[in-house]
């Protein structure tokens, strides 16, 4: 009461601090963007696109796991559904432009996500994980039995086609910038969602669901929407992946894929925006490097070991640990 | 030949028998999962790997040391149980206070490691294990042929299942276990070594899986990935039965085996998915499972 001047000073200081933080963030993001734009001239574009697709998949998963606290063990179903739908449409209807195929794949995955959400949302924690796992397995068996997926052989020779009927996507550079644009768009969307009032409610559900309920939030509706958005983005990742590789296979539907996206998110840092991107980059690189060397048969056990190590020793993941380190030593 | 719903009776009863046998395995495996979950609140993703270890140990012990089936029936589960207790002591114990999700992720990682290492050593093509001589042949029941070994599997599984249920629900040791999970601090105050109890429970749960593995060795193909195929089905069985319900796990296991067998007879393409379909229906009508308490 006696020192109103001081208080505004403090407020001013906080604002100033926030501004400088924002500036820092903007700079970091700018540098990252430049790196991503230049990357295909240094590295093989298809490999980069693989990373981007998995990064989007992990970002989608993280919206649900990291921010809402729901562990889905069935996200492979959305990745595969997006991929198969897009692949089927682009292969059989030559009149479709690529982006229409991708949008259709995303929509089908979104609807599937809604179905999953309605069935599983009443359970929590590990129950939820097991229900989503079993539902995804149902989807897996559907794809195994269906003729159009090509069964064990997978769906080959999906045409990349032309974006908007104009831009030739057979060119790897064009394809890369398209994938990058979609990825950045989705990343910003998730960033927007997380920082919106809606995102705050999601976080509160994660921290204390009972309290969120007692505050009058219809928790189930919030969770269902988060699940559907997450499934949509995962489906979009699968759709793009099938176009990039011109291939959709059962691997994408297998529950190991659901496990892998958990690993990516966990290693990178769950509940952080950049974490899943870092994690996906890390895991895809580890898999690639191992498959080139003498340890090519040891990919699975090594990934398992990384899993164990992450859960035991650094649960906040790469990004989380770096943030902690920065806060402790530089903040 | 008599027909039932347009299917020869012999075919139907044959599929039913296979169904009951698969059901016996589902029951043993989901029972172990239910024990571990019900008492420790751990979703044991390594359960399939433990089942596989039981079967692999049986084959390897026979090939390397000439240890026969009957000895393996006891030794393999004990060995795997020790492995389980080591895992509990060095890994699971460290995340005891954390969110249950982490135990699921941790055991998933452990399963990947075990399975991956064994795949590298033994390949995925499957090891051969010959049935003990006592079990060769079978008996003609008039309407079907019942191989002795299949009959033994059903009997052995049922006995072990019932014994486990009895021990947990009806004995003093079982009441300690249940009390220890209700309030471990209070139990410790009464002078009961709760951490040891937890280790033993986990060890016992995976022993059940390994026992199923030994039973499976003579009739299923023994490969390092055999566990990961059956694990997800067993998860669905546990969800249908109601998580943590011991009796529910047993009954649901056998029931699901039979339903699977029937589906194989009448509409084969759906046979691998039917359990998951049942799960969806059960979840819509009774979200906590057939035998589960409302969570």
Coordinates of C-alpha atoms in Angstrom, one line a residue:
Chain A
X1 CA 0.0 0.0 0.0
X2 CA 2.8 2.4 0.9
X3 CA 4.8 1.7 -2.2
X4 CA 2.6 1.8 -5.3
X5 CA 5.5 3.0 -7.3
X6 CA 7.5 0.0 -6.5
X7 CA 4.7 -2.3 -7.6
X8 CA 4.5 -0.8 -11.1
X9 CA 8.2 -1.0 -11.3
X10 CA 8.0 -4.7 -10.6
X11 CA 5.2 -5.1 -13.2
X12 CA 7.3 -3.2 -15.6
X13 CA 10.2 -5.4 -14.9
X14 CA 8.2 -8.5 -15.5
X15 CA 6.9 -7.2 -18.8
X16 CA 10.4 -6.2 -19.8
X17 CA 11.6 -9.7 -19.0
X18 CA 8.8 -11.3 -20.9
X19 CA 9.6 -9.1 -23.9
X20 CA 13.2 -10.1 -23.9
X21 CA 12.2 -13.7 -23.6
X22 CA 9.9 -13.4 -26.5
X23 CA 12.6 -11.8 -28.5
X24 CA 15.0 -14.6 -27.7
X25 CA 12.3 -17.2 -28.7
X26 CA 11.7 -15.3 -31.9
X27 CA 15.4 -15.4 -32.7
X28 CA 15.7 -19.1 -31.9
X29 CA 12.7 -19.9 -34.1
X30 CA 14.1 -17.7 -36.9
X31 CA 17.4 -19.6 -36.9
X32 CA 15.6 -22.9 -36.8
X33 CA 13.4 -21.9 -39.8
X34 CA 16.5 -20.9 -41.8
X35 CA 18.2 -24.2 -41.0
X36 CA 15.1 -26.1 -42.1
X37 CA 14.9 -24.1 -45.3
X38 CA 18.5 -24.8 -46.1
X39 CA 18.6 -28.4 -44.9
X40 CA 17.7 -30.2 -48.2
X41 CA 20.8 -28.7 -49.8
X42 CA 23.0 -30.4 -47.3
X43 CA 21.1 -33.6 -46.5
X44 CA 19.0 -36.1 -48.4
X45 CA 15.5 -34.6 -48.7
X46 CA 13.6 -37.9 -48.3
X47 CA 15.3 -38.5 -45.0
X48 CA 14.5 -35.0 -43.8
X49 CA 10.8 -35.6 -44.8
X50 CA 10.8 -38.8 -42.9
X51 CA 11.9 -36.9 -39.8
X52 CA 9.3 -34.2 -40.4
X53 CA 6.5 -36.7 -40.8
X54 CA 7.5 -38.5 -37.6
X55 CA 8.0 -35.2 -35.8
X56 CA 4.4 -34.2 -36.8
X57 CA 3.2 -37.6 -35.6
X58 CA 5.0 -37.1 -32.3
X59 CA 3.7 -33.5 -31.9
X60 CA 0.2 -34.8 -32.4
X61 CA 0.7 -37.5 -29.9
X62 CA 2.2 -35.1 -27.4
X63 CA -0.8 -32.8 -27.5
X64 CA -2.7 -35.7 -25.9
X65 CA -0.1 -37.3 -23.8
X66 CA 2.1 -34.4 -22.7
X67 CA -0.5 -31.7 -22.4
X68 CA -3.7 -33.5 -21.5
X69 CA -2.1 -36.5 -19.7
X70 CA -3.9 -39.2 -21.7
X71 CA -1.6 -42.0 -22.8
X72 CA -2.9 -43.4 -26.1
X73 CA -1.3 -46.7 -27.0
X74 CA -3.2 -46.8 -30.3
X75 CA -1.9 -43.8 -32.3
X76 CA -0.5 -46.1 -35.0
X77 CA -4.1 -46.6 -36.1
X78 CA -4.5 -42.9 -37.1
X79 CA -1.1 -42.8 -38.9
X80 CA -2.0 -45.9 -40.9
X81 CA -5.6 -44.9 -41.6
X82 CA -4.4 -41.5 -43.0
X83 CA -1.7 -43.3 -45.0
X84 CA -3.9 -46.0 -46.5
X85 CA -6.8 -43.7 -47.3
X86 CA -4.6 -41.2 -49.1
X87 CA -2.7 -43.9 -50.8
X88 CA -5.9 -45.6 -52.0
X89 CA -7.5 -42.4 -53.3
X90 CA -4.5 -41.2 -55.1
X91 CA -3.8 -44.5 -56.7
X92 CA -7.3 -45.2 -57.9
X93 CA -8.6 -41.7 -58.7
X94 CA -6.2 -40.0 -61.0
X95 CA -8.3 -36.9 -61.1
X96 CA -7.6 -36.1 -57.5
X97 CA -4.8 -33.6 -56.7
X98 CA -2.4 -34.6 -54.0
X99 CA -3.6 -32.2 -51.4
X100 CA -7.2 -33.5 -51.8
X101 CA -6.0 -37.0 -51.1
X102 CA -4.2 -35.8 -48.0
X103 CA -7.2 -33.9 -46.8
X104 CA -9.4 -36.9 -47.3
X105 CA -6.9 -39.2 -45.4
X106 CA -6.8 -36.7 -42.6
X107 CA -10.6 -36.5 -42.4
X108 CA -11.0 -40.3 -42.2
X109 CA -8.4 -40.5 -39.4
X110 CA -10.3 -37.7 -37.7
X111 CA -13.5 -39.6 -37.7
X112 CA -11.7 -42.7 -36.5
X113 CA -10.3 -40.6 -33.7
X114 CA -13.8 -39.5 -32.7
X115 CA -14.9 -43.1 -32.6
X116 CA -11.9 -44.0 -30.4
X117 CA -12.4 -41.1 -28.2
X118 CA -16.1 -41.8 -27.6
X119 CA -15.3 -45.4 -26.6
X120 CA -12.2 -44.8 -24.5
X121 CA -12.8 -41.5 -22.8
X122 CA -14.6 -42.8 -19.8
X123 CA -11.5 -44.7 -18.7
X124 CA -8.4 -43.1 -17.3
X125 CA -4.7 -43.7 -17.0
X126 CA -3.6 -47.1 -17.8
X127 CA -7.1 -48.3 -18.5
X128 CA -7.3 -45.7 -21.2
X129 CA -4.0 -46.9 -22.6
X130 CA -5.1 -50.5 -22.9
X131 CA -8.5 -49.6 -24.4
X132 CA -6.8 -47.5 -27.1
X133 CA -4.3 -50.3 -27.7
X134 CA -7.0 -52.9 -28.2
X135 CA -9.0 -50.6 -30.5
X136 CA -5.9 -49.9 -32.6
X137 CA -5.4 -53.7 -32.8
X138 CA -8.9 -54.0 -34.2
X139 CA -8.0 -51.5 -36.9
X140 CA -4.8 -53.4 -37.6
X141 CA -6.7 -56.6 -38.2
X142 CA -9.1 -54.8 -40.5
X143 CA -6.1 -53.6 -42.6
X144 CA -4.6 -57.1 -42.6
X145 CA -7.8 -58.6 -43.9
X146 CA -8.8 -55.8 -46.4
X147 CA -7.9 -56.4 -50.0
X148 CA -7.2 -52.7 -50.8
X149 CA -4.3 -52.4 -48.4
X150 CA -2.3 -55.2 -50.1
X151 CA -2.1 -57.1 -46.8
X152 CA 1.4 -58.0 -45.8
X153 CA 2.9 -56.6 -49.0
X154 CA 1.6 -53.1 -48.4
X155 CA 0.5 -50.5 -50.9
X156 CA 3.1 -49.6 -53.4
X157 CA 3.6 -47.0 -56.1
X158 CA 1.3 -44.3 -54.7
X159 CA 1.7 -41.4 -57.1
X160 CA 3.0 -38.2 -55.6
X161 CA 1.0 -36.2 -58.2
X162 CA 0.8 -32.5 -58.4
X163 CA 0.0 -30.1 -55.6
X164 CA -3.1 -28.0 -56.5
X165 CA -2.6 -29.6 -60.0
X166 CA 0.3 -27.2 -60.6
X167 CA 3.4 -28.1 -58.6
X168 CA 5.1 -31.3 -59.5
X169 CA 5.8 -33.2 -56.3
X170 CA 7.9 -35.9 -57.9
X171 CA 10.6 -33.3 -57.4
X172 CA 12.1 -34.0 -54.0
X173 CA 12.7 -30.3 -53.3
X174 CA 9.1 -29.3 -54.0
X175 CA 7.9 -32.2 -51.9
X176 CA 10.2 -31.2 -49.1
X177 CA 9.0 -27.6 -49.0
X178 CA 5.4 -28.8 -49.1
X179 CA 5.9 -31.1 -46.1
X180 CA 7.8 -28.5 -44.3
X181 CA 5.1 -25.9 -44.8
X182 CA 2.4 -28.3 -43.5
X183 CA 4.6 -29.3 -40.6
X184 CA 5.3 -25.7 -39.6
X185 CA 1.6 -24.9 -39.9
X186 CA 0.6 -27.7 -37.6
X187 CA 3.3 -26.9 -35.2
X188 CA 2.1 -23.3 -34.9
X189 CA -1.5 -24.6 -34.6
X190 CA -0.5 -26.8 -31.6
X191 CA 1.5 -24.0 -30.1
X192 CA -1.6 -21.8 -30.4
X193 CA -3.9 -24.5 -28.9
X194 CA -1.6 -25.1 -26.0
X195 CA -1.4 -21.4 -25.1
X196 CA -5.1 -20.7 -25.6
X197 CA -7.6 -20.8 -22.7
X198 CA -8.7 -24.2 -24.1
X199 CA -5.1 -25.4 -23.7
X200 CA -5.0 -24.2 -20.1
X201 CA -8.0 -26.3 -19.3
X202 CA -6.3 -29.3 -20.9
X203 CA -3.3 -28.7 -18.7
X204 CA -5.5 -28.4 -15.6
X205 CA -7.1 -31.7 -16.5
X206 CA -3.7 -33.2 -16.6
X207 CA -2.7 -31.8 -13.2
X208 CA -5.9 -32.4 -11.3
X209 CA -8.9 -33.7 -13.2
X210 CA -11.2 -33.8 -10.1
X211 CA -10.6 -30.1 -9.5
X212 CA -11.2 -29.3 -13.2
X213 CA -14.6 -31.1 -12.8
X214 CA -15.4 -29.3 -9.6
X215 CA -14.7 -26.0 -11.3
X216 CA -17.5 -26.8 -13.7
X217 CA -15.6 -27.8 -16.8
X218 CA -17.1 -30.6 -18.9
X219 CA -13.9 -32.5 -18.8
X220 CA -14.9 -35.3 -21.2
X221 CA -15.7 -32.9 -23.9
X222 CA -12.3 -31.2 -23.6
X223 CA -10.6 -34.5 -23.7
X224 CA -12.6 -35.8 -26.7
X225 CA -11.7 -32.6 -28.6
X226 CA -8.0 -33.0 -27.7
X227 CA -8.1 -36.6 -28.8
X228 CA -9.8 -35.8 -32.1
X229 CA -7.3 -33.0 -32.9
X230 CA -4.4 -35.3 -32.0
X231 CA -5.8 -38.1 -34.2
X232 CA -6.3 -35.6 -37.1
X233 CA -2.7 -34.5 -37.0
X234 CA -1.5 -38.0 -36.7
X235 CA -3.6 -38.9 -39.7
X236 CA -2.2 -36.0 -41.6
X237 CA 1.3 -37.2 -40.8
X238 CA 0.5 -40.6 -42.1
X239 CA -1.1 -39.2 -45.3
X240 CA 2.0 -37.1 -46.0
X241 CA 4.3 -40.1 -45.2
X242 CA 2.5 -42.3 -47.7
X243 CA 2.9 -39.6 -50.4
X244 CA 6.5 -39.0 -49.6
X245 CA 7.5 -42.7 -49.6
X246 CA 4.8 -43.6 -52.2
X247 CA 4.2 -46.5 -49.8
X248 CA 1.7 -47.4 -47.0
X249 CA 2.4 -50.6 -45.1
X250 CA 1.2 -52.6 -42.1
X251 CA 4.2 -51.4 -40.1
X252 CA 2.5 -48.1 -39.7
X253 CA -0.6 -49.9 -38.1
X254 CA 1.4 -52.2 -35.8
X255 CA 1.3 -51.5 -32.1
X256 CA 5.1 -51.2 -32.2
X257 CA 4.5 -47.9 -34.1
X258 CA 2.3 -46.7 -31.2
X259 CA 5.2 -47.6 -28.9
X260 CA 7.7 -45.8 -31.0
X261 CA 5.8 -42.5 -31.0
X262 CA 5.7 -42.7 -27.2
X263 CA 9.4 -43.2 -27.2
X264 CA 10.0 -40.2 -29.4
X265 CA 7.8 -38.0 -27.2
X266 CA 9.3 -39.2 -24.0
X267 CA 13.0 -39.0 -25.2
X268 CA 12.5 -35.5 -26.6
X269 CA 10.5 -34.3 -23.6
X270 CA 6.8 -34.7 -23.1
X271 CA 4.7 -31.7 -22.4
X272 CA 7.2 -29.4 -24.2
X273 CA 6.5 -28.0 -27.7
X274 CA 9.8 -28.7 -29.1
X275 CA 10.3 -32.1 -27.3
X276 CA 8.5 -34.4 -29.7
X277 CA 10.4 -32.8 -32.7
X278 CA 13.7 -33.3 -31.0
X279 CA 12.7 -36.8 -30.0
X280 CA 11.5 -37.8 -33.5
X281 CA 14.7 -36.5 -35.0
X282 CA 16.8 -38.4 -32.4
X283 CA 14.9 -41.7 -32.8
X284 CA 14.8 -41.6 -36.6
X285 CA 18.5 -40.9 -36.7
X286 CA 19.4 -43.6 -34.2
X287 CA 17.4 -46.1 -36.2
X288 CA 19.1 -45.0 -39.4
X289 CA 22.6 -44.9 -38.1
X290 CA 22.2 -48.3 -36.4
X291 CA 20.8 -49.9 -39.5
X292 CA 23.8 -48.8 -41.5
X293 CA 26.4 -50.2 -39.1
X294 CA 27.4 -53.5 -37.5
X295 CA 24.6 -53.1 -35.0
X296 CA 21.8 -53.3 -37.6
X297 CA 20.2 -56.3 -35.9
X298 CA 20.2 -54.6 -32.5
X299 CA 17.9 -51.7 -33.2
X300 CA 15.0 -53.0 -31.2
X301 CA 16.9 -53.9 -28.0
X302 CA 18.8 -50.6 -28.2
X303 CA 15.5 -48.7 -28.5
X304 CA 14.2 -50.7 -25.6
X305 CA 17.3 -49.7 -23.6
X306 CA 16.8 -46.1 -24.4
X307 CA 13.2 -46.4 -23.3
X308 CA 14.2 -47.9 -19.9
X309 CA 17.0 -45.4 -19.4
X310 CA 14.6 -42.5 -20.2
X311 CA 11.9 -43.7 -17.8
X312 CA 14.4 -44.4 -15.0
X313 CA 16.9 -41.5 -15.4
X314 CA 15.5 -38.5 -17.3
X315 CA 11.8 -38.5 -17.5
X316 CA 11.6 -34.9 -18.6
X317 CA 13.5 -35.8 -21.8
X318 CA 16.2 -34.0 -23.8
X319 CA 14.3 -30.7 -24.1
X320 CA 13.1 -30.9 -20.5
X321 CA 16.6 -31.5 -19.2
X322 CA 18.1 -28.7 -21.2
X323 CA 15.5 -26.3 -19.9
X324 CA 16.3 -27.4 -16.4
X325 CA 20.0 -26.9 -17.0
X326 CA 19.5 -23.5 -18.6
X327 CA 17.2 -22.4 -15.7
X328 CA 19.7 -23.6 -13.1
X329 CA 22.9 -22.3 -14.6
X330 CA 22.0 -19.4 -16.9
X331 CA 18.7 -18.1 -15.7
Chain B
X1 CA -22.0 -87.4 -39.9
X2 CA -24.1 -85.1 -37.8
X3 CA -24.2 -81.4 -38.6
X4 CA -24.7 -78.5 -36.2
X5 CA -25.6 -75.2 -37.9
X6 CA -24.4 -76.5 -41.2
X7 CA -21.0 -77.4 -39.8
X8 CA -19.9 -81.0 -39.2
X9 CA -20.0 -81.8 -35.5
X10 CA -16.4 -83.1 -35.5
X11 CA -15.1 -79.8 -37.0
X12 CA -17.1 -77.8 -34.5
X13 CA -16.0 -79.8 -31.5
X14 CA -12.4 -79.7 -32.8
X15 CA -12.5 -75.9 -33.0
X16 CA -14.2 -75.7 -29.6
X17 CA -11.3 -77.8 -28.1
X18 CA -8.7 -75.5 -29.7
X19 CA -10.7 -72.6 -28.3
X20 CA -10.7 -74.1 -24.8
X21 CA -7.0 -74.7 -25.0
X22 CA -6.3 -71.1 -26.2
X23 CA -8.6 -70.0 -23.5
X24 CA -6.6 -71.9 -20.9
X25 CA -3.5 -69.9 -22.0
X26 CA -5.4 -66.6 -22.0
X27 CA -6.7 -67.5 -18.5
X28 CA -3.2 -68.2 -17.1
X29 CA -1.7 -65.1 -18.7
X30 CA -4.4 -62.7 -17.8
X31 CA -4.4 -64.1 -14.3
X32 CA -0.8 -63.2 -13.9
X33 CA -1.5 -59.7 -15.3
X34 CA -4.4 -59.3 -13.0
X35 CA -2.4 -60.4 -10.0
X36 CA 0.3 -57.9 -10.8
X37 CA -2.1 -55.2 -11.7
X38 CA -4.5 -55.8 -8.8
X39 CA -1.8 -55.9 -6.2
X40 CA 0.9 -53.7 -7.5
X41 CA -0.9 -51.4 -10.0
X42 CA 1.6 -52.2 -12.6
X43 CA 0.6 -52.9 -16.2
X44 CA 3.2 -55.5 -17.0
X45 CA 4.0 -55.1 -20.7
X46 CA 6.8 -57.6 -20.2
X47 CA 4.3 -60.3 -19.5
X48 CA 4.5 -61.7 -23.1
X49 CA 8.2 -61.7 -22.8
X50 CA 8.1 -63.7 -19.6
X51 CA 5.7 -66.2 -21.3
X52 CA 8.2 -66.5 -24.1
X53 CA 11.1 -66.9 -21.7
X54 CA 9.3 -69.8 -20.0
X55 CA 8.9 -71.6 -23.3
X56 CA 12.4 -70.7 -24.5
X57 CA 13.9 -71.9 -21.2
X58 CA 12.1 -75.2 -21.6
X59 CA 13.6 -75.8 -25.0
X60 CA 17.0 -74.5 -24.3
X61 CA 17.4 -76.5 -21.1
X62 CA 16.3 -79.6 -22.9
X63 CA 18.8 -79.1 -25.8
X64 CA 21.7 -78.1 -23.7
X65 CA 21.3 -80.1 -20.5
X66 CA 18.8 -82.7 -21.4
X67 CA 16.4 -81.5 -18.7
X68 CA 13.0 -83.1 -19.3
X69 CA 9.6 -81.6 -19.5
X70 CA 8.5 -82.4 -15.9
X71 CA 11.6 -80.8 -14.4
X72 CA 11.2 -77.8 -16.7
X73 CA 7.6 -77.4 -15.6
X74 CA 9.0 -76.4 -12.2
X75 CA 12.4 -75.0 -13.0
X76 CA 11.5 -72.7 -15.9
X77 CA 8.9 -70.8 -13.9
X78 CA 11.2 -70.4 -10.9
X79 CA 14.0 -69.1 -13.1
X80 CA 11.7 -66.7 -14.8
X81 CA 10.3 -65.7 -11.5
X82 CA 13.8 -64.8 -10.3
X83 CA 14.3 -62.8 -13.5
X84 CA 11.1 -61.0 -12.7
X85 CA 12.2 -60.2 -9.1
X86 CA 15.5 -58.9 -10.3
X87 CA 13.6 -56.6 -12.7
X88 CA 11.3 -55.5 -9.9
X89 CA 14.2 -54.8 -7.6
X90 CA 16.4 -52.9 -10.0
X91 CA 13.9 -51.2 -12.3
X92 CA 10.3 -51.1 -11.2
X93 CA 11.1 -50.3 -7.6
X94 CA 12.7 -47.0 -8.7
X95 CA 9.6 -45.7 -10.2
X96 CA 7.2 -46.9 -7.4
X97 CA 5.9 -43.5 -6.5
X98 CA 5.5 -42.3 -10.0
X99 CA 2.5 -42.3 -12.3
X100 CA 1.4 -45.8 -13.3
X101 CA 2.0 -45.0 -16.9
X102 CA 5.7 -45.1 -16.3
X103 CA 5.6 -48.7 -15.2
X104 CA 3.8 -49.5 -18.5
X105 CA 6.5 -47.7 -20.5
X106 CA 9.3 -49.2 -18.5
X107 CA 8.1 -52.8 -18.9
X108 CA 7.5 -52.1 -22.6
X109 CA 11.2 -51.1 -22.9
X110 CA 12.3 -54.2 -21.0
X111 CA 10.2 -56.4 -23.2
X112 CA 11.7 -54.9 -26.3
X113 CA 15.2 -55.6 -24.9
X114 CA 14.6 -59.2 -23.9
X115 CA 12.8 -60.0 -27.2
X116 CA 15.3 -58.2 -29.3
X117 CA 18.3 -59.9 -27.7
X118 CA 16.8 -63.4 -28.0
X119 CA 15.8 -62.7 -31.6
X120 CA 19.4 -62.0 -32.4
X121 CA 20.6 -65.2 -30.8
X122 CA 17.9 -67.7 -31.9
X123 CA 16.2 -66.0 -34.9
X124 CA 12.5 -65.9 -35.4
X125 CA 12.0 -69.2 -37.2
X126 CA 11.1 -71.1 -34.1
X127 CA 12.7 -73.8 -32.0
X128 CA 11.6 -77.5 -32.1
X129 CA 10.5 -79.2 -28.9
X130 CA 9.2 -82.7 -28.8
X131 CA 6.4 -83.7 -26.6
X132 CA 7.1 -86.1 -23.7
X133 CA 6.3 -89.7 -24.7
X134 CA 3.5 -90.0 -22.1
X135 CA 1.4 -87.5 -24.0
X136 CA 1.7 -89.0 -27.5
X137 CA -1.6 -90.2 -28.8
X138 CA -5.0 -89.5 -27.5
X139 CA -8.4 -90.8 -26.8
X140 CA -11.5 -91.1 -29.1
X141 CA -14.4 -89.6 -27.3
X142 CA -16.9 -90.8 -29.9
X143 CA -17.7 -87.3 -31.3
X144 CA -14.1 -86.1 -31.4
X145 CA -10.5 -87.1 -30.9
X146 CA -8.9 -85.7 -27.8
X147 CA -5.0 -85.7 -27.7
X148 CA -3.7 -86.4 -24.3
X149 CA -1.5 -83.4 -24.2
X150 CA -4.4 -81.0 -24.9
X151 CA -6.3 -82.5 -22.1
X152 CA -3.3 -82.1 -19.8
X153 CA -3.0 -78.5 -20.7
X154 CA -6.6 -77.8 -19.8
X155 CA -6.3 -79.6 -16.5
X156 CA -3.0 -78.1 -15.5
X157 CA -4.1 -74.6 -16.3
X158 CA -7.4 -74.9 -14.4
X159 CA -5.7 -76.3 -11.4
X160 CA -3.1 -73.5 -11.3
X161 CA -5.7 -70.9 -11.9
X162 CA -7.9 -72.2 -9.1
X163 CA -5.0 -72.5 -6.8
X164 CA -3.9 -68.9 -7.4
X165 CA -7.5 -67.6 -6.9
X166 CA -7.8 -69.6 -3.7
X167 CA -4.5 -68.4 -2.3
X168 CA -5.2 -64.7 -3.0
X169 CA -8.8 -64.6 -2.0
X170 CA -9.0 -67.2 0.8
X171 CA -5.7 -67.6 2.6
X172 CA -3.8 -65.5 5.2
X173 CA -0.9 -64.8 2.8
X174 CA -3.5 -63.6 0.3
X175 CA -5.0 -61.2 2.9
X176 CA -1.5 -59.8 3.6
X177 CA -1.1 -59.2 -0.1
X178 CA -4.4 -57.4 -0.4
X179 CA -3.8 -55.4 2.7
X180 CA -0.3 -54.5 1.7
X181 CA -1.6 -52.8 -1.4
X182 CA -4.5 -51.1 0.4
X183 CA -2.1 -49.4 2.9
X184 CA 1.5 -50.4 2.7
X185 CA 2.6 -48.1 5.5
X186 CA 0.2 -49.5 8.0
X187 CA 1.2 -53.1 7.0
X188 CA 4.8 -52.1 7.5
X189 CA 3.9 -50.9 10.9
X190 CA 2.5 -54.3 11.7
X191 CA 6.0 -55.7 11.0
X192 CA 5.4 -57.1 7.5
X193 CA 8.1 -56.7 5.0
X194 CA 6.1 -55.0 2.2
X195 CA 8.9 -54.4 -0.3
X196 CA 9.6 -58.2 -0.2
X197 CA 6.0 -58.9 -0.6
X198 CA 5.9 -56.7 -3.7
X199 CA 8.9 -58.5 -5.2
X200 CA 7.4 -61.9 -4.5
X201 CA 4.1 -60.9 -6.0
X202 CA 5.7 -59.7 -9.2
X203 CA 7.8 -62.8 -9.3
X204 CA 4.8 -64.9 -8.8
X205 CA 2.8 -63.1 -11.5
X206 CA 5.5 -63.7 -14.1
X207 CA 5.9 -67.3 -12.9
X208 CA 2.4 -67.9 -14.0
X209 CA 3.3 -66.5 -17.4
X210 CA 6.3 -68.7 -17.6
X211 CA 4.3 -71.7 -16.6
X212 CA 2.0 -71.0 -19.5
X213 CA 5.1 -70.8 -21.6
X214 CA 6.2 -74.3 -20.6
X215 CA 2.8 -75.7 -21.4
X216 CA 2.9 -74.0 -24.8
X217 CA 6.4 -75.3 -25.7
X218 CA 5.3 -78.7 -27.1
X219 CA 2.3 -77.4 -29.1
X220 CA 3.1 -73.8 -30.3
X221 CA 6.0 -72.7 -32.3
X222 CA 8.6 -71.4 -29.8
X223 CA 10.1 -68.1 -31.0
X224 CA 11.3 -65.0 -29.3
X225 CA 8.3 -63.1 -30.7
X226 CA 5.6 -65.5 -29.5
X227 CA 4.9 -63.4 -26.5
X228 CA 4.3 -60.2 -28.3
X229 CA 1.6 -61.8 -30.4
X230 CA -0.4 -63.1 -27.5
X231 CA 0.1 -60.2 -25.2
X232 CA -2.3 -57.7 -26.8
X233 CA -5.0 -60.3 -26.9
X234 CA -4.5 -61.0 -23.2
X235 CA -4.7 -57.2 -22.5
X236 CA -8.1 -57.2 -24.2
X237 CA -9.1 -60.2 -22.1
X238 CA -8.1 -58.4 -19.0
X239 CA -10.1 -55.3 -20.0
X240 CA -13.2 -57.4 -20.8
X241 CA -12.9 -59.3 -17.5
X242 CA -12.4 -56.1 -15.5
X243 CA -8.9 -55.0 -14.5
X244 CA -7.6 -56.5 -11.3
X245 CA -10.4 -59.0 -10.9
X246 CA -8.7 -62.4 -10.3
X247 CA -11.7 -64.6 -10.9
X248 CA -12.9 -62.4 -13.8
X249 CA -9.6 -62.9 -15.6
X250 CA -9.9 -66.7 -15.4
X251 CA -13.5 -67.0 -16.5
X252 CA -13.1 -64.4 -19.3
X253 CA -9.9 -66.0 -20.5
X254 CA -11.6 -69.4 -21.2
X255 CA -14.7 -67.7 -22.5
X256 CA -12.8 -65.7 -25.0
X257 CA -10.9 -68.7 -26.2
X258 CA -14.2 -70.5 -26.9
X259 CA -15.6 -67.5 -28.7
X260 CA -12.5 -67.3 -30.8
X261 CA -12.8 -71.0 -31.6
X262 CA -16.5 -70.6 -32.6
X263 CA -15.7 -67.6 -34.8
X264 CA -13.0 -69.6 -36.5
X265 CA -15.6 -72.2 -37.4
X266 CA -18.4 -70.0 -38.6
X267 CA -16.6 -66.9 -40.0
X268 CA -12.8 -67.4 -40.1
X269 CA -11.7 -63.9 -41.3
X270 CA -13.0 -62.3 -38.1
X271 CA -11.3 -64.8 -35.7
X272 CA -8.3 -62.7 -34.8
X273 CA -10.4 -59.6 -34.3
X274 CA -13.4 -61.0 -32.5
X275 CA -12.0 -60.6 -29.0
X276 CA -11.4 -56.9 -29.7
X277 CA -14.9 -56.6 -31.0
X278 CA -16.2 -58.2 -27.8
X279 CA -14.1 -55.7 -25.9
X280 CA -15.6 -52.7 -27.7
X281 CA -19.2 -54.0 -27.0
X282 CA -18.4 -54.7 -23.3
X283 CA -16.8 -51.2 -22.9
X284 CA -20.0 -49.6 -24.3
X285 CA -22.3 -51.5 -22.0
X286 CA -20.1 -52.0 -18.9
X287 CA -17.1 -49.7 -19.0
X288 CA -15.5 -51.4 -16.0
X289 CA -15.5 -54.8 -17.5
X290 CA -17.7 -57.9 -16.9
X291 CA -16.4 -58.6 -13.4
X292 CA -14.8 -55.2 -12.5
X293 CA -16.0 -52.8 -9.9
X294 CA -17.1 -49.4 -11.0
X295 CA -13.9 -47.3 -11.0

